[in-house]
Tab-separated table of C-alpha atoms in Angstrom:
chain	number	residue	atom	x	y	z
A	295	UNK	CA	191.668	142.855	126.348
A	296	UNK	CA	188.580	141.582	124.645
A	297	UNK	CA	190.017	141.601	121.163
A	298	UNK	CA	193.691	141.020	121.699
A	299	UNK	CA	195.969	139.136	119.326
A	300	UNK	CA	199.264	137.339	119.790
A	301	UNK	CA	201.740	137.041	116.962
A	302	UNK	CA	204.963	135.085	117.070
A	303	UNK	CA	207.640	136.738	114.911
A	304	UNK	CA	211.210	135.651	114.379
A	305	UNK	CA	214.158	136.111	112.075
A	306	UNK	CA	217.883	135.705	111.665
A	307	UNK	CA	218.728	139.369	112.043
A	308	UNK	CA	217.062	142.572	113.217
A	309	UNK	CA	217.882	146.243	113.590
A	310	UNK	CA	215.660	148.468	115.731
A	311	UNK	CA	217.732	151.588	115.410
A	312	UNK	CA	218.287	153.815	118.412
A	313	UNK	CA	217.459	157.368	117.372
A	314	UNK	CA	220.504	158.698	119.222
A	315	UNK	CA	222.835	156.344	117.329
A	316	UNK	CA	221.450	156.393	113.841
A	317	UNK	CA	224.235	157.435	111.481
A	318	UNK	CA	226.070	154.277	112.377
A	319	UNK	CA	222.972	152.339	113.294
A	320	UNK	CA	222.884	150.698	116.665
A	321	UNK	CA	219.956	148.518	117.527
A	322	UNK	CA	217.969	148.549	120.731
A	323	UNK	CA	218.263	145.311	122.700
A	324	UNK	CA	214.720	144.333	121.807
A	325	UNK	CA	211.962	145.199	119.360
A	326	UNK	CA	210.305	148.577	119.957
A	327	UNK	CA	206.519	148.931	120.179
A	328	UNK	CA	206.781	151.074	117.060
A	329	UNK	CA	208.452	148.297	115.055
A	330	UNK	CA	205.981	145.760	116.435
A	331	UNK	CA	203.098	147.964	115.272
A	332	UNK	CA	204.698	148.117	111.816
A	333	UNK	CA	204.771	144.319	111.652
A	334	UNK	CA	201.062	144.087	112.501
A	335	UNK	CA	200.242	146.778	109.952
A	336	UNK	CA	202.104	144.807	107.294
A	337	UNK	CA	199.554	142.043	107.820
A	338	UNK	CA	196.370	144.060	108.290
A	339	UNK	CA	195.655	147.719	108.726
A	340	UNK	CA	192.951	150.187	107.742
A	341	UNK	CA	192.735	153.887	108.536
A	342	UNK	CA	189.822	153.022	110.821
A	343	UNK	CA	192.026	151.187	113.307
A	344	UNK	CA	195.166	151.776	115.297
A	345	UNK	CA	197.244	148.914	116.703
A	346	UNK	CA	198.274	149.233	120.342
A	347	UNK	CA	201.063	147.028	121.648
A	348	UNK	CA	200.335	145.658	125.122
A	349	UNK	CA	203.184	143.310	125.832
A	350	UNK	CA	206.312	142.022	124.163
A	351	UNK	CA	207.677	138.589	124.986
A	352	UNK	CA	211.367	138.221	124.222
A	353	UNK	CA	212.129	134.591	123.429
A	354	UNK	CA	215.807	134.460	122.580
A	355	UNK	CA	219.058	135.662	124.182
A	356	UNK	CA	220.087	139.174	123.121
A	357	UNK	CA	223.123	139.051	120.859
A	358	UNK	CA	224.700	141.682	118.641
A	359	UNK	CA	226.714	141.626	115.471
A	360	UNK	CA	228.242	144.342	113.323
A	361	UNK	CA	228.029	144.848	109.593
A	362	UNK	CA	229.425	147.679	107.476
A	363	UNK	CA	227.939	148.613	104.143
A	364	UNK	CA	228.341	151.174	101.401
A	365	UNK	CA	225.345	153.467	101.550
A	366	UNK	CA	224.288	156.581	99.702
A	367	UNK	CA	224.891	159.887	101.383
A	368	UNK	CA	221.802	161.856	100.519
A	369	UNK	CA	218.223	162.048	99.442
A	370	UNK	CA	216.948	163.296	96.150
A	371	UNK	CA	215.880	166.915	95.952
A	372	UNK	CA	212.427	167.180	94.448
A	373	UNK	CA	213.524	170.127	92.344
A	374	UNK	CA	215.583	167.756	90.210
A	375	UNK	CA	212.596	165.537	89.598
A	376	UNK	CA	210.237	168.322	88.599
A	377	UNK	CA	212.890	169.711	86.295
A	378	UNK	CA	213.278	166.334	84.620
A	379	UNK	CA	209.484	166.037	84.338
A	380	UNK	CA	209.340	169.384	82.640
A	381	UNK	CA	212.016	168.373	80.176
A	382	UNK	CA	210.400	164.966	79.692
A	383	UNK	CA	213.646	163.063	79.883
A	384	UNK	CA	215.332	160.860	82.377
A	385	UNK	CA	218.907	160.783	81.199
A	386	UNK	CA	219.897	163.816	83.205
A	387	UNK	CA	218.304	162.599	86.381
A	388	UNK	CA	220.672	160.264	88.139
A	389	UNK	CA	222.115	159.597	91.514
A	390	UNK	CA	225.785	158.690	91.421
A	391	UNK	CA	226.287	156.161	94.144
A	392	UNK	CA	230.042	156.093	94.017
A	393	UNK	CA	230.532	159.827	94.279
A	394	UNK	CA	227.966	160.172	97.070
A	395	UNK	CA	228.993	157.246	99.157
A	396	UNK	CA	229.232	156.691	102.868
A	397	UNK	CA	230.398	153.578	104.614
A	398	UNK	CA	228.281	152.958	107.631
A	399	UNK	CA	228.418	150.238	110.223
A	400	UNK	CA	225.291	148.803	111.773
A	401	UNK	CA	225.226	146.948	115.036
A	402	UNK	CA	222.349	144.574	114.654
A	403	UNK	CA	220.658	141.794	116.583
A	404	UNK	CA	221.122	138.143	115.732
A	405	UNK	CA	218.600	135.335	115.867
A	406	UNK	CA	215.600	137.040	117.420
A	407	UNK	CA	212.156	135.789	118.359
A	408	UNK	CA	209.277	137.699	119.940
A	409	UNK	CA	205.624	137.327	120.712
A	410	UNK	CA	203.736	140.564	120.205
A	411	UNK	CA	200.559	140.971	122.229
A	412	UNK	CA	198.381	143.749	120.934
A	413	UNK	CA	194.882	145.019	120.437
A	414	UNK	CA	193.441	147.714	118.246
A	415	UNK	CA	191.393	150.784	118.839
A	416	UNK	CA	189.165	152.637	116.454
A	417	UNK	CA	190.244	155.984	115.114
A	418	UNK	CA	188.067	158.915	114.179
A	419	UNK	CA	187.977	157.552	110.648
A	420	UNK	CA	186.011	154.465	111.642
A	421	UNK	CA	182.389	154.290	110.507
A	422	UNK	CA	179.435	151.969	110.993
A	423	UNK	CA	180.918	149.286	108.791
A	424	UNK	CA	183.862	148.833	111.147
A	425	UNK	CA	183.201	146.305	113.833
A	426	UNK	CA	185.872	144.938	116.129
A	427	UNK	CA	185.049	141.410	115.028
A	428	UNK	CA	185.599	142.198	111.382
A	429	UNK	CA	189.102	143.586	111.747
A	430	UNK	CA	190.067	140.939	114.257
A	431	UNK	CA	188.875	138.219	111.889
A	432	UNK	CA	190.743	139.676	108.949
A	433	UNK	CA	193.937	139.899	110.946
A	434	UNK	CA	193.661	136.402	112.374
A	435	UNK	CA	192.755	134.871	109.037
A	436	UNK	CA	195.674	136.502	107.273
A	437	UNK	CA	198.193	135.723	110.010
A	438	UNK	CA	197.010	132.114	110.144
A	439	UNK	CA	197.475	131.671	106.399
A	440	UNK	CA	200.752	133.536	106.182
A	441	UNK	CA	199.122	136.302	104.179
A	442	UNK	CA	200.444	139.807	104.347
A	443	UNK	CA	200.114	143.117	102.564
A	444	UNK	CA	203.879	143.232	102.307
A	445	UNK	CA	206.516	141.094	103.976
A	446	UNK	CA	206.911	142.365	107.547
A	447	UNK	CA	210.437	143.145	108.652
A	448	UNK	CA	212.436	143.342	111.844
A	449	UNK	CA	213.327	147.015	111.860
A	450	UNK	CA	214.717	147.384	108.359
A	451	UNK	CA	213.536	145.740	105.172
A	452	UNK	CA	216.604	143.584	104.595
A	453	UNK	CA	215.705	141.626	107.725
A	454	UNK	CA	212.413	139.888	106.937
A	455	UNK	CA	210.219	138.653	109.758
A	456	UNK	CA	208.672	135.214	109.675
A	457	UNK	CA	205.392	135.178	111.549
A	458	UNK	CA	202.832	132.822	112.941
A	459	UNK	CA	199.612	133.455	114.797
A	460	UNK	CA	199.521	132.248	118.384
A	461	UNK	CA	195.933	131.055	118.666
A	462	UNK	CA	194.052	131.893	121.823
A	463	UNK	CA	194.308	128.321	123.117
A	464	UNK	CA	197.928	127.820	122.014
A	465	UNK	CA	200.681	127.738	124.602
A	466	UNK	CA	203.222	130.542	124.440
A	467	UNK	CA	206.524	129.709	122.742
A	468	UNK	CA	209.209	129.064	125.314
A	469	UNK	CA	211.366	131.884	126.646
A	470	UNK	CA	215.109	131.191	126.775
A	471	UNK	CA	216.382	130.632	130.307
A	472	UNK	CA	219.067	133.297	129.806
A	473	UNK	CA	216.322	135.920	130.031
A	474	UNK	CA	215.160	134.989	133.532
A	475	UNK	CA	215.165	137.776	136.106
A	476	UNK	CA	214.697	141.472	135.654
A	477	UNK	CA	216.525	143.676	133.196
A	478	UNK	CA	216.301	147.423	132.521
A	479	UNK	CA	216.710	148.730	129.012
A	480	UNK	CA	216.473	152.390	129.945
A	481	UNK	CA	214.522	154.833	127.832
A	482	UNK	CA	213.284	153.220	124.679
A	483	UNK	CA	211.265	154.566	121.784
A	484	UNK	CA	207.590	153.814	122.220
A	485	UNK	CA	206.332	155.247	118.984
A	486	UNK	CA	206.235	158.402	116.942
A	487	UNK	CA	203.362	160.788	117.501
A	488	UNK	CA	202.409	161.452	113.904
A	489	UNK	CA	199.514	163.662	114.912
A	490	UNK	CA	201.880	166.072	116.628
A	491	UNK	CA	204.563	166.847	114.133
A	492	UNK	CA	206.167	163.418	114.410
A	493	UNK	CA	207.326	163.759	117.993
A	494	UNK	CA	209.046	160.644	119.278
A	495	UNK	CA	207.764	159.353	122.623
A	496	UNK	CA	209.688	157.136	124.980
A	497	UNK	CA	209.071	154.770	127.868
A	498	UNK	CA	211.243	153.076	130.471
A	499	UNK	CA	211.482	149.531	129.264
A	500	UNK	CA	212.054	146.792	131.762
A	501	UNK	CA	211.904	143.097	131.092
A	502	UNK	CA	210.843	140.582	133.706
A	503	UNK	CA	211.467	136.964	132.758
A	504	UNK	CA	211.404	137.899	129.104
A	505	UNK	CA	208.221	139.964	129.248
A	506	UNK	CA	208.101	143.705	128.608
A	507	UNK	CA	204.923	145.469	129.633
A	508	UNK	CA	204.268	148.319	127.238
A	509	UNK	CA	202.406	151.281	128.736
A	510	UNK	CA	199.637	152.942	126.711
A	511	UNK	CA	200.986	155.420	124.191
A	512	UNK	CA	199.313	158.315	125.972
A	513	UNK	CA	201.455	157.621	129.042
A	514	UNK	CA	204.720	157.590	127.116
A	515	UNK	CA	207.178	160.430	127.690
A	516	UNK	CA	207.429	163.045	125.002
B	320	UNK	CA	201.028	149.164	82.842
B	321	UNK	CA	198.977	147.017	85.149
B	322	UNK	CA	200.608	145.829	88.306
B	323	UNK	CA	201.211	142.183	89.122
B	324	UNK	CA	198.313	140.409	90.791
B	325	UNK	CA	200.196	137.676	92.615
B	326	UNK	CA	202.519	137.522	95.551
B	327	UNK	CA	205.827	135.744	94.974
B	328	UNK	CA	208.765	134.487	96.961
B	329	UNK	CA	211.998	133.302	95.462
B	330	UNK	CA	215.107	131.400	96.396
B	331	UNK	CA	218.234	132.206	94.411
B	332	UNK	CA	221.248	129.909	94.622
B	333	UNK	CA	224.495	131.259	93.271
B	334	UNK	CA	228.063	130.199	93.685
B	335	UNK	CA	231.538	131.661	93.588
B	336	UNK	CA	234.773	129.937	92.647
B	337	UNK	CA	238.061	131.586	93.622
B	338	UNK	CA	236.557	135.005	94.015
B	339	UNK	CA	235.211	137.521	96.460
B	340	UNK	CA	231.430	137.788	96.109
B	341	UNK	CA	231.065	140.745	98.497
B	342	UNK	CA	233.930	142.463	100.310
B	343	UNK	CA	233.584	143.661	103.889
B	344	UNK	CA	234.751	147.280	104.248
B	345	UNK	CA	235.240	146.617	107.961
B	346	UNK	CA	237.671	143.777	107.387
B	347	UNK	CA	239.975	145.144	104.710
B	348	UNK	CA	237.722	143.887	101.928
B	349	UNK	CA	237.835	140.269	103.042
B	350	UNK	CA	234.761	138.333	101.958
B	351	UNK	CA	231.922	138.992	104.398
B	352	UNK	CA	231.540	136.374	107.076
B	353	UNK	CA	228.869	135.674	109.615
B	354	UNK	CA	230.969	135.872	112.796
B	355	UNK	CA	228.895	133.262	114.576
B	356	UNK	CA	228.801	130.545	111.963
B	357	UNK	CA	231.574	131.462	109.506
B	358	UNK	CA	229.062	131.247	106.713
B	359	UNK	CA	229.758	133.662	103.904
B	360	UNK	CA	227.425	136.647	103.559
B	361	UNK	CA	226.311	138.732	100.617
B	362	UNK	CA	224.233	141.773	101.494
B	363	UNK	CA	220.882	142.556	99.925
B	364	UNK	CA	222.198	145.835	98.545
B	365	UNK	CA	225.047	144.020	96.788
B	366	UNK	CA	222.566	141.863	94.874
B	367	UNK	CA	220.284	144.797	94.133
B	368	UNK	CA	223.221	146.682	92.640
B	369	UNK	CA	223.811	143.802	90.233
B	370	UNK	CA	220.142	143.680	89.279
B	371	UNK	CA	220.246	147.383	88.484
B	372	UNK	CA	223.396	146.962	86.422
B	373	UNK	CA	221.877	144.136	84.429
B	374	UNK	CA	218.666	146.046	83.730
B	375	UNK	CA	220.732	149.025	82.633
B	376	UNK	CA	222.524	146.802	80.128
B	377	UNK	CA	219.470	144.968	78.833
B	378	UNK	CA	217.125	147.925	78.603
B	379	UNK	CA	219.604	150.559	77.528
B	380	UNK	CA	217.684	153.668	76.532
B	381	UNK	CA	214.280	151.957	76.644
B	382	UNK	CA	211.827	154.529	78.003
B	383	UNK	CA	210.564	153.536	81.422
B	384	UNK	CA	213.578	151.421	82.250
B	385	UNK	CA	216.079	154.026	83.326
B	386	UNK	CA	218.105	153.283	86.428
B	387	UNK	CA	218.178	155.947	89.039
B	388	UNK	CA	220.890	154.750	91.375
B	389	UNK	CA	223.848	154.872	89.032
B	390	UNK	CA	227.299	153.482	89.249
B	391	UNK	CA	229.687	155.757	87.484
B	392	UNK	CA	231.310	153.002	85.497
B	393	UNK	CA	228.228	152.591	83.327
B	394	UNK	CA	227.893	156.273	82.557
B	395	UNK	CA	228.920	158.294	79.638
B	396	UNK	CA	230.192	161.785	79.995
B	397	UNK	CA	227.170	163.363	78.414
B	398	UNK	CA	225.068	162.283	81.321
B	399	UNK	CA	227.522	163.761	83.724
B	400	UNK	CA	227.501	167.079	81.941
B	401	UNK	CA	223.745	167.210	81.953
B	402	UNK	CA	223.713	166.363	85.620
B	403	UNK	CA	226.231	169.031	86.467
B	404	UNK	CA	224.350	171.570	84.438
B	405	UNK	CA	221.194	170.687	86.319
B	406	UNK	CA	222.658	170.637	89.778
B	407	UNK	CA	222.090	174.256	90.626
B	408	UNK	CA	219.759	175.522	93.259
B	409	UNK	CA	219.364	173.319	96.299
B	410	UNK	CA	215.965	174.005	97.771
B	411	UNK	CA	215.726	174.501	101.497
B	412	UNK	CA	213.769	171.891	103.429
B	413	UNK	CA	210.083	172.530	103.298
B	414	UNK	CA	207.045	170.833	104.660
B	415	UNK	CA	204.862	169.209	102.055
B	416	UNK	CA	202.803	172.053	100.722
B	417	UNK	CA	200.965	170.199	98.040
B	418	UNK	CA	200.378	166.505	98.515
B	419	UNK	CA	198.960	165.994	95.038
B	420	UNK	CA	202.014	167.565	93.476
B	421	UNK	CA	204.298	165.327	95.501
B	422	UNK	CA	202.299	162.266	94.431
B	423	UNK	CA	202.720	163.301	90.843
B	424	UNK	CA	206.482	163.457	91.262
B	425	UNK	CA	206.545	160.043	92.851
B	426	UNK	CA	204.351	158.517	90.158
B	427	UNK	CA	206.528	159.952	87.446
B	428	UNK	CA	209.641	158.525	89.064
B	429	UNK	CA	208.005	155.097	89.346
B	430	UNK	CA	206.932	155.195	85.742
B	431	UNK	CA	210.322	156.111	84.404
B	432	UNK	CA	212.796	154.319	86.627
B	433	UNK	CA	212.881	150.552	86.952
B	434	UNK	CA	214.750	150.579	90.236
B	435	UNK	CA	212.422	153.090	91.865
B	436	UNK	CA	209.430	150.996	90.777
B	437	UNK	CA	211.041	147.765	91.986
B	438	UNK	CA	213.016	148.531	95.120
B	439	UNK	CA	211.639	151.931	96.058
B	440	UNK	CA	213.632	155.035	96.849
B	441	UNK	CA	213.755	157.921	99.222
B	442	UNK	CA	213.101	160.911	97.059
B	443	UNK	CA	212.724	164.562	97.808
B	444	UNK	CA	213.260	166.097	101.169
B	445	UNK	CA	209.568	165.831	101.962
B	446	UNK	CA	208.914	163.035	104.301
B	447	UNK	CA	205.759	161.141	103.500
B	448	UNK	CA	205.013	161.850	99.917
B	449	UNK	CA	208.373	161.310	98.320
B	450	UNK	CA	209.167	157.948	99.810
B	451	UNK	CA	208.505	154.867	97.738
B	452	UNK	CA	208.503	151.398	99.180
B	453	UNK	CA	209.116	148.968	96.384
B	454	UNK	CA	207.460	145.567	96.028
B	455	UNK	CA	210.692	143.610	95.761
B	456	UNK	CA	212.632	142.972	98.915
B	457	UNK	CA	215.661	140.774	99.404
B	458	UNK	CA	217.378	139.533	102.520
B	459	UNK	CA	221.056	138.830	103.116
B	460	UNK	CA	222.366	135.782	101.281
B	461	UNK	CA	224.127	133.150	103.394
B	462	UNK	CA	226.453	130.455	102.165
B	463	UNK	CA	225.214	126.935	102.762
B	464	UNK	CA	228.434	125.828	104.457
B	465	UNK	CA	231.051	127.849	106.332
B	466	UNK	CA	233.519	129.412	103.923
B	467	UNK	CA	237.240	129.820	104.544
B	468	UNK	CA	238.531	132.940	102.808
B	469	UNK	CA	242.083	132.809	101.519
B	470	UNK	CA	244.503	135.654	101.239
B	471	UNK	CA	246.499	135.536	98.043
B	472	UNK	CA	249.513	137.794	97.657
B	473	UNK	CA	250.210	139.078	94.210
B	474	UNK	CA	252.958	141.192	92.686
B	475	UNK	CA	252.864	143.956	90.150
B	476	UNK	CA	255.892	144.571	87.936
B	477	UNK	CA	255.501	148.322	88.137
B	478	UNK	CA	255.316	151.060	90.744
B	479	UNK	CA	252.948	153.982	91.074
B	480	UNK	CA	255.323	156.755	92.108
B	481	UNK	CA	258.620	157.712	90.604
B	482	UNK	CA	260.285	157.801	93.998
B	483	UNK	CA	259.588	154.086	94.403
B	484	UNK	CA	261.352	153.291	91.171
B	485	UNK	CA	264.187	151.341	92.796
B	486	UNK	CA	261.689	148.942	94.377
B	487	UNK	CA	260.816	147.692	90.893
B	488	UNK	CA	257.574	146.131	91.915
B	489	UNK	CA	254.745	146.339	94.408
B	490	UNK	CA	252.865	143.665	96.251
B	491	UNK	CA	249.160	143.446	96.641
B	492	UNK	CA	246.587	141.171	98.187
B	493	UNK	CA	243.500	139.447	97.002
B	494	UNK	CA	240.970	137.784	99.195
B	495	UNK	CA	239.116	134.887	97.723
B	496	UNK	CA	236.621	132.270	98.707
B	497	UNK	CA	237.793	128.993	97.117
B	498	UNK	CA	234.206	127.894	96.734
B	499	UNK	CA	230.919	128.941	98.201
B	500	UNK	CA	227.288	128.221	97.348
B	501	UNK	CA	225.074	131.044	98.546
B	502	UNK	CA	221.352	131.152	99.093
B	503	UNK	CA	219.314	134.354	98.888
B	504	UNK	CA	215.642	134.827	99.715
B	505	UNK	CA	213.421	137.427	98.114
B	506	UNK	CA	209.854	138.664	98.362
B	507	UNK	CA	207.553	140.356	95.878
B	508	UNK	CA	204.480	142.048	97.325
B	509	UNK	CA	201.584	142.444	94.912
B	510	UNK	CA	200.013	145.104	97.087
B	511	UNK	CA	203.058	147.346	97.040
B	512	UNK	CA	203.369	146.666	93.314
B	513	UNK	CA	199.938	148.232	92.842
B	514	UNK	CA	201.312	151.449	94.254
B	515	UNK	CA	204.395	151.628	92.078
B	516	UNK	CA	203.029	150.013	88.916
B	517	UNK	CA	205.474	147.077	88.981
B	518	UNK	CA	204.083	144.931	86.130
B	519	UNK	CA	204.371	141.366	84.880
B	520	UNK	CA	206.873	142.565	82.295
B	521	UNK	CA	208.935	144.032	85.097
B	522	UNK	CA	208.723	140.749	86.938
B	523	UNK	CA	209.986	138.870	83.883
B	524	UNK	CA	212.849	141.318	83.702
B	525	UNK	CA	213.580	140.770	87.388
B	526	UNK	CA	213.836	136.999	86.838
B	527	UNK	CA	216.120	137.526	83.838
B	528	UNK	CA	218.249	139.888	85.882
B	529	UNK	CA	218.570	137.369	88.720
B	530	UNK	CA	219.591	134.643	86.293
B	531	UNK	CA	221.997	136.720	84.247
B	532	UNK	CA	223.342	139.357	86.591
B	533	UNK	CA	226.624	137.588	87.301
B	534	UNK	CA	227.292	137.084	83.591
B	535	UNK	CA	227.794	140.815	83.266
B	536	UNK	CA	229.631	141.408	86.501
B	537	UNK	CA	232.948	139.802	85.679
B	538	UNK	CA	235.916	141.377	87.354
B	539	UNK	CA	239.299	140.509	88.795
B	540	UNK	CA	237.862	140.403	92.290
B	541	UNK	CA	234.762	138.311	91.630
B	542	UNK	CA	236.363	135.195	90.224
B	543	UNK	CA	233.760	132.936	88.708
B	544	UNK	CA	230.262	133.614	89.894
B	545	UNK	CA	227.093	132.145	88.493
B	546	UNK	CA	223.446	131.815	89.293
B	547	UNK	CA	222.689	128.131	89.766
B	548	UNK	CA	219.007	127.943	90.612
B	549	UNK	CA	216.076	130.287	90.809
B	550	UNK	CA	213.046	128.781	92.452
B	551	UNK	CA	209.902	130.874	92.469
B	552	UNK	CA	206.820	130.377	94.617
B	553	UNK	CA	203.749	131.956	93.097
B	554	UNK	CA	200.676	132.603	95.201
B	555	UNK	CA	197.207	132.729	93.629
B	556	UNK	CA	196.170	135.404	96.033
B	557	UNK	CA	197.654	138.891	96.044
B	558	UNK	CA	198.074	138.614	99.808
B	559	UNK	CA	199.527	135.135	99.564
B	560	UNK	CA	198.339	131.616	100.264
B	561	UNK	CA	200.999	130.365	102.666
B	562	UNK	CA	203.607	131.721	105.072
B	563	UNK	CA	206.837	132.555	103.301
B	564	UNK	CA	209.069	130.671	105.742
B	565	UNK	CA	207.212	127.404	105.193
B	566	UNK	CA	207.791	127.733	101.451
B	567	UNK	CA	211.487	128.484	101.878
B	568	UNK	CA	211.777	125.387	104.060
B	569	UNK	CA	210.742	123.328	101.055
B	570	UNK	CA	213.984	124.078	99.276
B	571	UNK	CA	216.647	121.875	100.743
B	572	UNK	CA	220.301	122.180	99.815
B	573	UNK	CA	222.500	119.325	101.020
B	574	UNK	CA	225.856	117.783	100.310
B	575	UNK	CA	226.119	114.864	97.958
B	576	UNK	CA	226.033	111.692	99.946
B	577	UNK	CA	229.235	110.631	101.654
B	578	UNK	CA	230.903	113.992	101.148
B	579	UNK	CA	229.633	115.772	104.209
B	580	UNK	CA	232.973	116.407	105.906
B	581	UNK	CA	235.079	117.344	102.909
B	582	UNK	CA	235.291	120.915	101.652
B	583	UNK	CA	232.897	121.591	98.810
B	584	UNK	CA	234.644	122.815	95.694
B	585	UNK	CA	231.988	122.569	93.039
B	586	UNK	CA	228.266	122.902	92.559
B	587	UNK	CA	228.189	119.160	91.854
B	588	UNK	CA	229.100	118.627	95.515
B	589	UNK	CA	225.608	119.801	96.411
B	590	UNK	CA	222.139	118.493	95.773
B	591	UNK	CA	219.123	120.735	95.665
B	592	UNK	CA	215.735	119.212	96.323
B	593	UNK	CA	212.364	120.911	96.286
B	594	UNK	CA	209.631	119.353	98.342
B	595	UNK	CA	206.620	119.592	96.073
B	596	UNK	CA	204.406	117.252	98.095
B	597	UNK	CA	201.258	118.696	99.575
B	598	UNK	CA	201.925	122.219	98.439
B	599	UNK	CA	199.475	124.598	100.089
B	600	UNK	CA	196.432	125.329	97.937
B	601	UNK	CA	197.048	128.151	95.552
B	602	UNK	CA	200.844	127.995	95.637
B	603	UNK	CA	202.791	126.946	92.566
B	604	UNK	CA	206.526	126.292	92.349
B	605	UNK	CA	208.399	127.258	89.243
B	606	UNK	CA	212.027	126.604	88.553
B	607	UNK	CA	213.192	129.500	86.433
B	608	UNK	CA	216.742	128.165	86.306
């Protein structure tokens, strides 16, 4: 890839929720391409570009942990908000957390580290002012300096992701020996097709010596 | 109100003496523990709840500082009546029909509710337009050292049901951490603040809330909790001038010399040092507490 980037991300905890196990969240074994794209977008994104994940390097052994929390049970109907706007007062607009409570467990990952290899493509919203070099430079400059639009996270926002650019002449961070060999993760979310009514698309993820090759989005299974 | 123009990170140190900072619903309300390290845990949502409660107390009835996610204990009945009166026709799920209208709703919510403006909220059943991502994000707090929760049995000289009258009293249990110093990390994104209108005044209120939130959260379960230090890293640039993790690494919490293998029982058993040497250009450290 002529304008590829490599970003090392790591954190204490992560939760890449499986769509089939989402009430009581259960994380995938590894980061999904969708979550990896979100991390890159937290650092640099413009409507003119779309990040494509090429490869994910898993650096640390896969370990799980469970945590149960009190969560709210519902979302806010917009009718309530427009009613409150009409009346011009906020005192009647509340969400009672202890009468609408659910306790949910999450099975999350512990102590994760990945290297995301990605490139970007131009979208139909790109114009003459968008050159590959420009966006690549912005991304690299920000990642190098620790700048971000908002703090990237590992799946959910309570698990922040530390990040560092892997420069083109830098060696790759070491992969834990426990990850040697081949491992199948089964069907895994690739990304959501936002252009087509938010259809999720999947791919068969397999990891060889810590490296997951991510097929192009167009080849993912709908 | 104009939004903040700087990115911030903060480290909050707080401690608990003979109390339960955050119960684990999975473990019979024992204090949360990291199963791998036995460090105590306090979830992000636990701390955010306390921030909301403090803001509710400090800004009572101030326009623009209402709290959306309410705990019932801080409510009066009037509110409840109004809410019940309002809660009438649930609208069926619809696709966003008018994006501008949805934006207006979101903007109004941000303008009126401190917690929506600060932490964000999922509002309305429409997917893209009603979701607010707030500028302030916190991670789980970990205790510096492993904590050893204690189970304390207590008795009550009364019974709940008449049929238990001959038992005379009931027994209960409390779970406490004898002492624990916890460290929480937080992030404030200037760019997301632009979208919700989170201002410098709001930021000041956030710092006050972090410092004072435990002072207004006394209860039988909590024991003695207090905020001990609030260290803020301010970036010149809205996008930031240095990676967050390198700044957090500058705050070192260690045991007082010679005490490393004894259980800590007081804040004085710890030393907190901030490495201010060679700070990255454009980053300033402020100790708020």
